[in-house]
Amino acid sequence: RKEVEQDPGPFNVPEGATVAFNCTYSNSASQSFFWYRQDCRKEPKLLMSVYSSGNEDGRFTAQLNRASQYISLLIRDSKLSDSATYLCVVTGQRGYSSASKIIFGSGTRLSIRP
Amino acid sequence: NAGVTQTPKFQVLKTGQSMTLQCAQDMNHEYMSWYRQDPGMGLRLIHYSVGAGITDQGEVPNGYNVSRSTTEDFPLRLLSAAPSQTSVYFCASRNGQTLNDYGYTFGSGTRLTVV
């Protein structure tokens, strides 16, 4: 089983729709969680951190469910510019060296159509 | 402020050749890492460094060497290129002091093809 798993998609939704993805992780000791966005043939860029209480940034909402070991990303009122691959990122356990080991999911492709 | 600079952007190697992928950052970040990205596999950690003079292996280190003689530079060496090393390589750095401070800055990537 992969340490971090995502539905690869693609999710193909119309502009204005609401779309949600989940990401599951296997290590219950994981400490921090993030969503990254990667455009085609570009480098990943941080979209938002995921906090235990859930957090929102404009049209984007991130949630963490430690009991079920998954994080989610909700995009409301989707725009054409939201088309990208969304990577979930889970950090390692406590400890100096292992804190540097960050696990990326393989990504969920999202395509917004006009 | 250039961020993370990777060179070259594209490279074609013959099987058995060696080469070095360069990575430099000008943000005085302590942590630097090399990842490879393959279709359906996501980003996999090759090697990482928590500071000058300190390196460690990641998930897929075989066939690669790194060194960290300065804070700024973290080159990745392919010892004897194999077709299985055809991939997109990303260098990343961050200045995280705590477990919650993980703003990774990525370079623009090196697309490597081994024939």
PDB file of C-alpha atoms in Angstrom:
ATOM      1  CA  ARG A   1       0.000   0.000   0.000  1.00  0.00           C
ATOM      2  CA  LYS A   2       1.296   3.450  -0.888  1.00  0.00           C
ATOM      3  CA  GLU A   3       1.908   5.805   2.015  1.00  0.00           C
ATOM      4  CA  VAL A   4      -0.213   8.480   0.370  1.00  0.00           C
ATOM      5  CA  GLU A   5      -2.948   7.650  -2.129  1.00  0.00           C
ATOM      6  CA  GLN A   6      -5.009   9.841  -4.390  1.00  0.00           C
ATOM      7  CA  ASP A   7      -7.609   9.187  -7.052  1.00  0.00           C
ATOM      8  CA  PRO A   8      -5.691  10.012 -10.233  1.00  0.00           C
ATOM      9  CA  GLY A   9      -8.796  11.286 -12.017  1.00  0.00           C
ATOM     10  CA  PRO A  10      -9.145  13.001 -14.339  1.00  0.00           C
ATOM     11  CA  PHE A  11     -12.043  14.918 -12.899  1.00  0.00           C
ATOM     12  CA  ASN A  12     -13.757  16.739 -15.740  1.00  0.00           C
ATOM     13  CA  VAL A  13     -16.267  19.292 -14.461  1.00  0.00           C
ATOM     14  CA  PRO A  14     -18.026  22.344 -15.907  1.00  0.00           C
ATOM     15  CA  GLU A  15     -17.003  25.829 -14.953  1.00  0.00           C
ATOM     16  CA  GLY A  16     -18.826  26.958 -11.827  1.00  0.00           C
ATOM     17  CA  ALA A  17     -19.156  23.465 -10.389  1.00  0.00           C
ATOM     18  CA  THR A  18     -18.002  22.345  -6.968  1.00  0.00           C
ATOM     19  CA  VAL A  19     -15.465  19.532  -6.926  1.00  0.00           C
ATOM     20  CA  ALA A  20     -13.817  17.649  -4.093  1.00  0.00           C
ATOM     21  CA  PHE A  21     -10.879  15.256  -3.862  1.00  0.00           C
ATOM     22  CA  ASN A  22      -9.667  13.081  -1.048  1.00  0.00           C
ATOM     23  CA  CYS A  23      -6.235  11.849  -0.171  1.00  0.00           C
ATOM     24  CA  THR A  24      -5.607   8.980   2.248  1.00  0.00           C
ATOM     25  CA  TYR A  25      -2.428   8.379   4.199  1.00  0.00           C
ATOM     26  CA  SER A  26      -1.242   5.243   5.942  1.00  0.00           C
ATOM     27  CA  ASN A  27       0.965   6.550   8.749  1.00  0.00           C
ATOM     28  CA  SER A  28      -1.085   7.615  11.740  1.00  0.00           C
ATOM     29  CA  ALA A  29       1.942   9.480  13.115  1.00  0.00           C
ATOM     30  CA  SER A  30       1.999  11.898  10.171  1.00  0.00           C
ATOM     31  CA  GLN A  31       2.321  15.437  11.357  1.00  0.00           C
ATOM     32  CA  SER A  32       1.535  17.993   8.687  1.00  0.00           C
ATOM     33  CA  PHE A  33      -0.543  18.061   5.548  1.00  0.00           C
ATOM     34  CA  PHE A  34      -0.631  20.232   2.481  1.00  0.00           C
ATOM     35  CA  TRP A  35      -2.150  20.607  -0.950  1.00  0.00           C
ATOM     36  CA  TYR A  36       0.090  21.537  -3.871  1.00  0.00           C
ATOM     37  CA  ARG A  37      -0.934  22.513  -7.345  1.00  0.00           C
ATOM     38  CA  GLN A  38       1.051  21.500 -10.426  1.00  0.00           C
ATOM     39  CA  ASP A  39       0.360  22.890 -13.865  1.00  0.00           C
ATOM     40  CA  CYS A  40       1.299  20.863 -16.917  1.00  0.00           C
ATOM     41  CA  ARG A  41       5.074  20.607 -17.324  1.00  0.00           C
ATOM     42  CA  LYS A  42       5.662  22.988 -14.416  1.00  0.00           C
ATOM     43  CA  GLU A  43       6.929  22.631 -10.881  1.00  0.00           C
ATOM     44  CA  PRO A  44       4.565  22.050  -7.929  1.00  0.00           C
ATOM     45  CA  LYS A  45       3.534  25.091  -5.925  1.00  0.00           C
ATOM     46  CA  LEU A  46       2.015  25.257  -2.473  1.00  0.00           C
ATOM     47  CA  LEU A  47      -1.735  25.786  -2.604  1.00  0.00           C
ATOM     48  CA  MET A  48      -2.593  25.603   1.078  1.00  0.00           C
ATOM     49  CA  SER A  49      -1.772  23.940   4.358  1.00  0.00           C
ATOM     50  CA  VAL A  50      -4.338  21.671   6.006  1.00  0.00           C
ATOM     51  CA  TYR A  51      -5.078  22.297   9.650  1.00  0.00           C
ATOM     52  CA  SER A  52      -6.866  20.042  12.113  1.00  0.00           C
ATOM     53  CA  SER A  53      -9.726  22.499  12.433  1.00  0.00           C
ATOM     54  CA  GLY A  54     -10.095  22.828   8.672  1.00  0.00           C
ATOM     55  CA  ASN A  55      -9.233  25.957   6.776  1.00  0.00           C
ATOM     56  CA  GLU A  56     -10.515  28.021   3.914  1.00  0.00           C
ATOM     57  CA  ASP A  57      -8.793  30.235   1.372  1.00  0.00           C
ATOM     58  CA  GLY A  58     -11.263  31.910  -0.934  1.00  0.00           C
ATOM     59  CA  ARG A  59     -12.938  29.208  -3.013  1.00  0.00           C
ATOM     60  CA  PHE A  60     -10.734  26.471  -1.556  1.00  0.00           C
ATOM     61  CA  THR A  61     -11.447  24.534   1.628  1.00  0.00           C
ATOM     62  CA  ALA A  62      -9.144  21.928   3.120  1.00  0.00           C
ATOM     63  CA  GLN A  63     -10.130  19.410   5.777  1.00  0.00           C
ATOM     64  CA  LEU A  64      -8.234  16.851   7.836  1.00  0.00           C
ATOM     65  CA  ASN A  65      -9.777  13.716   9.302  1.00  0.00           C
ATOM     66  CA  ARG A  66      -7.193  12.080  11.541  1.00  0.00           C
ATOM     67  CA  ALA A  67      -9.493   9.276  12.668  1.00  0.00           C
ATOM     68  CA  SER A  68      -9.996   8.079   9.094  1.00  0.00           C
ATOM     69  CA  GLN A  69      -6.577   9.276   7.938  1.00  0.00           C
ATOM     70  CA  TYR A  70      -7.536  11.404   4.999  1.00  0.00           C
ATOM     71  CA  ILE A  71      -7.414  14.988   3.866  1.00  0.00           C
ATOM     72  CA  SER A  72      -9.755  16.640   1.428  1.00  0.00           C
ATOM     73  CA  LEU A  73      -9.785  19.630  -0.885  1.00  0.00           C
ATOM     74  CA  LEU A  74     -13.023  21.312  -1.945  1.00  0.00           C
ATOM     75  CA  ILE A  75     -13.080  23.828  -4.780  1.00  0.00           C
ATOM     76  CA  ARG A  76     -16.225  25.924  -5.140  1.00  0.00           C
ATOM     77  CA  ASP A  77     -17.287  27.909  -8.199  1.00  0.00           C
ATOM     78  CA  SER A  78     -14.493  26.323 -10.241  1.00  0.00           C
ATOM     79  CA  LYS A  79     -12.697  28.409 -12.857  1.00  0.00           C
ATOM     80  CA  LEU A  80     -10.984  27.388 -16.054  1.00  0.00           C
ATOM     81  CA  SER A  81      -7.719  28.418 -14.406  1.00  0.00           C
ATOM     82  CA  ASP A  82      -8.224  25.748 -11.725  1.00  0.00           C
ATOM     83  CA  SER A  83      -7.343  23.072 -14.300  1.00  0.00           C
ATOM     84  CA  ALA A  84      -4.213  21.431 -12.947  1.00  0.00           C
ATOM     85  CA  THR A  85      -2.994  18.427 -11.017  1.00  0.00           C
ATOM     86  CA  TYR A  86      -3.475  18.632  -7.263  1.00  0.00           C
ATOM     87  CA  LEU A  87      -0.932  16.842  -5.086  1.00  0.00           C
ATOM     88  CA  CYS A  88      -1.480  16.051  -1.458  1.00  0.00           C
ATOM     89  CA  VAL A  89       1.580  16.130   0.743  1.00  0.00           C
ATOM     90  CA  VAL A  90       2.072  14.416   4.071  1.00  0.00           C
ATOM     91  CA  THR A  91       5.063  14.919   6.331  1.00  0.00           C
ATOM     92  CA  GLY A  92       6.918  12.326   8.339  1.00  0.00           C
ATOM     93  CA  GLN A  93       6.981  11.450  11.960  1.00  0.00           C
ATOM     94  CA  ARG A  94       8.564  13.491  14.696  1.00  0.00           C
ATOM     95  CA  GLY A  95      12.313  13.663  14.686  1.00  0.00           C
ATOM     96  CA  TYR A  96      14.934  15.871  13.174  1.00  0.00           C
ATOM     97  CA  SER A  97      15.940  13.868  10.158  1.00  0.00           C
ATOM     98  CA  SER A  98      12.622  12.221   9.394  1.00  0.00           C
ATOM     99  CA  ALA A  99      10.905  15.595   9.476  1.00  0.00           C
ATOM    100  CA  SER A 100      12.660  16.288   6.193  1.00  0.00           C
ATOM    101  CA  LYS A 101      11.027  13.313   4.476  1.00  0.00           C
ATOM    102  CA  ILE A 102       7.912  14.588   2.832  1.00  0.00           C
ATOM    103  CA  ILE A 103       5.631  12.213   0.949  1.00  0.00           C
ATOM    104  CA  PHE A 104       3.803  13.398  -2.153  1.00  0.00           C
ATOM    105  CA  GLY A 105       0.714  11.768  -3.523  1.00  0.00           C
ATOM    106  CA  SER A 106       0.719  10.993  -7.223  1.00  0.00           C
ATOM    107  CA  GLY A 107      -1.831  13.711  -7.856  1.00  0.00           C
ATOM    108  CA  THR A 108      -5.412  14.165  -9.015  1.00  0.00           C
ATOM    109  CA  ARG A 109      -5.931  15.714 -12.431  1.00  0.00           C
ATOM    110  CA  LEU A 110      -8.670  18.292 -12.652  1.00  0.00           C
ATOM    111  CA  SER A 111      -9.980  19.655 -15.932  1.00  0.00           C
ATOM    112  CA  ILE A 112     -12.530  22.451 -15.966  1.00  0.00           C
ATOM    113  CA  ARG A 113     -14.544  22.794 -19.150  1.00  0.00           C
ATOM    114  CA  PRO A 114     -16.292  25.982 -20.313  1.00  0.00           C
TER     115      PRO A 114
ATOM    116  CA  ASN B   1      15.849  36.851  -5.761  1.00  0.00           C
ATOM    117  CA  ALA B   2      16.031  33.902  -8.141  1.00  0.00           C
ATOM    118  CA  GLY B   3      14.673  31.240  -5.754  1.00  0.00           C
ATOM    119  CA  VAL B   4      15.720  27.735  -6.805  1.00  0.00           C
ATOM    120  CA  THR B   5      17.632  27.450 -10.057  1.00  0.00           C
ATOM    121  CA  GLN B   6      18.060  24.129 -11.812  1.00  0.00           C
ATOM    122  CA  THR B   7      20.255  23.442 -14.796  1.00  0.00           C
ATOM    123  CA  PRO B   8      20.033  22.103 -17.404  1.00  0.00           C
ATOM    124  CA  LYS B   9      16.323  22.221 -18.271  1.00  0.00           C
ATOM    125  CA  PHE B  10      16.645  19.374 -20.776  1.00  0.00           C
ATOM    126  CA  GLN B  11      19.245  16.658 -21.218  1.00  0.00           C
ATOM    127  CA  VAL B  12      19.636  13.534 -23.317  1.00  0.00           C
ATOM    128  CA  LEU B  13      22.188  10.977 -22.191  1.00  0.00           C
ATOM    129  CA  LYS B  14      23.380   7.689 -23.559  1.00  0.00           C
ATOM    130  CA  THR B  15      23.254   4.643 -21.325  1.00  0.00           C
ATOM    131  CA  GLY B  16      26.348   4.518 -19.164  1.00  0.00           C
ATOM    132  CA  GLN B  17      27.152   8.220 -19.311  1.00  0.00           C
ATOM    133  CA  SER B  18      27.458  10.232 -16.142  1.00  0.00           C
ATOM    134  CA  MET B  19      26.340  13.763 -15.492  1.00  0.00           C
ATOM    135  CA  THR B  20      25.519  16.245 -12.755  1.00  0.00           C
ATOM    136  CA  LEU B  21      22.242  18.092 -12.376  1.00  0.00           C
ATOM    137  CA  GLN B  22      22.824  21.432 -10.757  1.00  0.00           C
ATOM    138  CA  CYS B  23      20.638  23.058  -8.120  1.00  0.00           C
ATOM    139  CA  ALA B  24      21.245  26.373  -6.418  1.00  0.00           C
ATOM    140  CA  GLN B  25      19.109  28.461  -4.083  1.00  0.00           C
ATOM    141  CA  ASP B  26      19.691  31.985  -2.870  1.00  0.00           C
ATOM    142  CA  MET B  27      17.233  32.019   0.028  1.00  0.00           C
ATOM    143  CA  ASN B  28      19.639  30.651   2.643  1.00  0.00           C
ATOM    144  CA  HIS B  29      17.417  27.617   3.087  1.00  0.00           C
ATOM    145  CA  GLU B  30      18.761  24.828   5.240  1.00  0.00           C
ATOM    146  CA  TYR B  31      16.806  21.979   3.713  1.00  0.00           C
ATOM    147  CA  MET B  32      17.230  20.869   0.127  1.00  0.00           C
ATOM    148  CA  SER B  33      15.896  17.804  -1.635  1.00  0.00           C
ATOM    149  CA  TRP B  34      15.908  16.067  -4.992  1.00  0.00           C
ATOM    150  CA  TYR B  35      12.801  14.403  -6.346  1.00  0.00           C
ATOM    151  CA  ARG B  36      12.014  12.536  -9.511  1.00  0.00           C
ATOM    152  CA  GLN B  37       8.551  12.559 -11.020  1.00  0.00           C
ATOM    153  CA  ASP B  38       7.263   9.764 -13.214  1.00  0.00           C
ATOM    154  CA  PRO B  39       3.755   9.314 -14.620  1.00  0.00           C
ATOM    155  CA  GLY B  40       1.452   7.725 -12.048  1.00  0.00           C
ATOM    156  CA  MET B  41       4.210   7.639  -9.422  1.00  0.00           C
ATOM    157  CA  GLY B  42       4.120  11.150  -8.066  1.00  0.00           C
ATOM    158  CA  LEU B  43       7.206  12.795  -6.685  1.00  0.00           C
ATOM    159  CA  ARG B  44       9.675  10.390  -5.131  1.00  0.00           C
ATOM    160  CA  LEU B  45      12.472  11.540  -2.883  1.00  0.00           C
ATOM    161  CA  ILE B  46      15.972  10.650  -4.086  1.00  0.00           C
ATOM    162  CA  HIS B  47      18.258  12.377  -1.575  1.00  0.00           C
ATOM    163  CA  TYR B  48      17.945  15.238   0.834  1.00  0.00           C
ATOM    164  CA  SER B  49      20.103  17.489   2.975  1.00  0.00           C
ATOM    165  CA  VAL B  50      19.338  19.251   6.242  1.00  0.00           C
ATOM    166  CA  GLY B  51      22.344  21.543   5.998  1.00  0.00           C
ATOM    167  CA  ALA B  52      25.814  21.974   4.570  1.00  0.00           C
ATOM    168  CA  GLY B  53      27.832  18.797   4.987  1.00  0.00           C
ATOM    169  CA  ILE B  54      24.792  16.644   5.850  1.00  0.00           C
ATOM    170  CA  THR B  55      22.987  14.443   3.345  1.00  0.00           C
ATOM    171  CA  ASP B  56      20.777  11.391   3.577  1.00  0.00           C
ATOM    172  CA  GLN B  57      19.021   8.945   1.298  1.00  0.00           C
ATOM    173  CA  GLY B  58      15.415   9.178   0.330  1.00  0.00           C
ATOM    174  CA  GLU B  59      13.075   6.619  -1.160  1.00  0.00           C
ATOM    175  CA  VAL B  60      14.933   5.922  -4.436  1.00  0.00           C
ATOM    176  CA  PRO B  61      18.653   6.729  -3.963  1.00  0.00           C
ATOM    177  CA  ASN B  62      20.237   3.981  -6.061  1.00  0.00           C
ATOM    178  CA  GLY B  63      22.228   5.279  -8.999  1.00  0.00           C
ATOM    179  CA  TYR B  64      22.492   8.805  -7.624  1.00  0.00           C
ATOM    180  CA  ASN B  65      24.970  10.663  -5.438  1.00  0.00           C
ATOM    181  CA  VAL B  66      24.723  14.047  -3.774  1.00  0.00           C
ATOM    182  CA  SER B  67      26.923  16.395  -1.812  1.00  0.00           C
ATOM    183  CA  ARG B  68      26.269  19.610   0.071  1.00  0.00           C
ATOM    184  CA  SER B  69      29.483  21.568   0.446  1.00  0.00           C
ATOM    185  CA  THR B  70      27.672  24.919   0.704  1.00  0.00           C
ATOM    186  CA  THR B  71      24.241  26.034   1.847  1.00  0.00           C
ATOM    187  CA  GLU B  72      23.438  27.261  -1.655  1.00  0.00           C
ATOM    188  CA  ASP B  73      24.287  24.268  -3.839  1.00  0.00           C
ATOM    189  CA  PHE B  74      23.009  20.707  -3.909  1.00  0.00           C
ATOM    190  CA  PRO B  75      24.118  18.892  -7.080  1.00  0.00           C
ATOM    191  CA  LEU B  76      22.755  15.488  -8.052  1.00  0.00           C
ATOM    192  CA  ARG B  77      25.115  13.116  -9.837  1.00  0.00           C
ATOM    193  CA  LEU B  78      24.054  10.251 -12.035  1.00  0.00           C
ATOM    194  CA  LEU B  79      26.876   7.764 -11.894  1.00  0.00           C
ATOM    195  CA  SER B  80      26.056   5.589 -14.924  1.00  0.00           C
ATOM    196  CA  ALA B  81      22.826   6.598 -16.606  1.00  0.00           C
ATOM    197  CA  ALA B  82      20.200   3.944 -17.295  1.00  0.00           C
ATOM    198  CA  PRO B  83      16.932   4.208 -19.266  1.00  0.00           C
ATOM    199  CA  SER B  84      15.064   3.716 -15.959  1.00  0.00           C
ATOM    200  CA  GLN B  85      16.400   7.125 -14.919  1.00  0.00           C
ATOM    201  CA  THR B  86      14.454   8.862 -17.664  1.00  0.00           C
ATOM    202  CA  SER B  87      12.290  11.238 -15.652  1.00  0.00           C
ATOM    203  CA  VAL B  88      11.659  14.811 -14.618  1.00  0.00           C
ATOM    204  CA  TYR B  89      13.886  15.861 -11.749  1.00  0.00           C
ATOM    205  CA  PHE B  90      12.943  18.581  -9.293  1.00  0.00           C
ATOM    206  CA  CYS B  91      15.122  20.237  -6.709  1.00  0.00           C
ATOM    207  CA  ALA B  92      13.355  21.843  -3.765  1.00  0.00           C
ATOM    208  CA  SER B  93      14.378  23.869  -0.755  1.00  0.00           C
ATOM    209  CA  ARG B  94      12.761  25.179   2.392  1.00  0.00           C
ATOM    210  CA  ASN B  95      13.709  26.971   5.561  1.00  0.00           C
ATOM    211  CA  GLY B  96      11.525  24.973   7.882  1.00  0.00           C
ATOM    212  CA  GLN B  97      12.571  25.174  11.488  1.00  0.00           C
ATOM    213  CA  THR B  98       9.517  23.341  12.799  1.00  0.00           C
ATOM    214  CA  LEU B  99       7.348  20.494  11.630  1.00  0.00           C
ATOM    215  CA  ASN B 100       4.701  22.974  10.508  1.00  0.00           C
ATOM    216  CA  ASP B 101       6.921  25.200   8.440  1.00  0.00           C
ATOM    217  CA  TYR B 102       7.073  23.386   5.092  1.00  0.00           C
ATOM    218  CA  GLY B 103       6.848  25.960   2.367  1.00  0.00           C
ATOM    219  CA  TYR B 104       8.747  24.120  -0.298  1.00  0.00           C
ATOM    220  CA  THR B 105      10.180  26.140  -3.193  1.00  0.00           C
ATOM    221  CA  PHE B 106      10.764  24.042  -6.272  1.00  0.00           C
ATOM    222  CA  GLY B 107      13.067  24.592  -9.177  1.00  0.00           C
ATOM    223  CA  SER B 108      11.557  24.472 -12.661  1.00  0.00           C
ATOM    224  CA  GLY B 109      12.766  20.929 -13.268  1.00  0.00           C
ATOM    225  CA  THR B 110      15.192  19.026 -15.486  1.00  0.00           C
ATOM    226  CA  ARG B 111      13.739  16.710 -18.120  1.00  0.00           C
ATOM    227  CA  LEU B 112      16.195  13.862 -18.567  1.00  0.00           C
ATOM    228  CA  THR B 113      16.022  11.208 -21.252  1.00  0.00           C
ATOM    229  CA  VAL B 114      18.407   8.267 -21.240  1.00  0.00           C
ATOM    230  CA  VAL B 115      18.641   6.368 -24.513  1.00  0.00           C
TER     231      VAL B 115
END
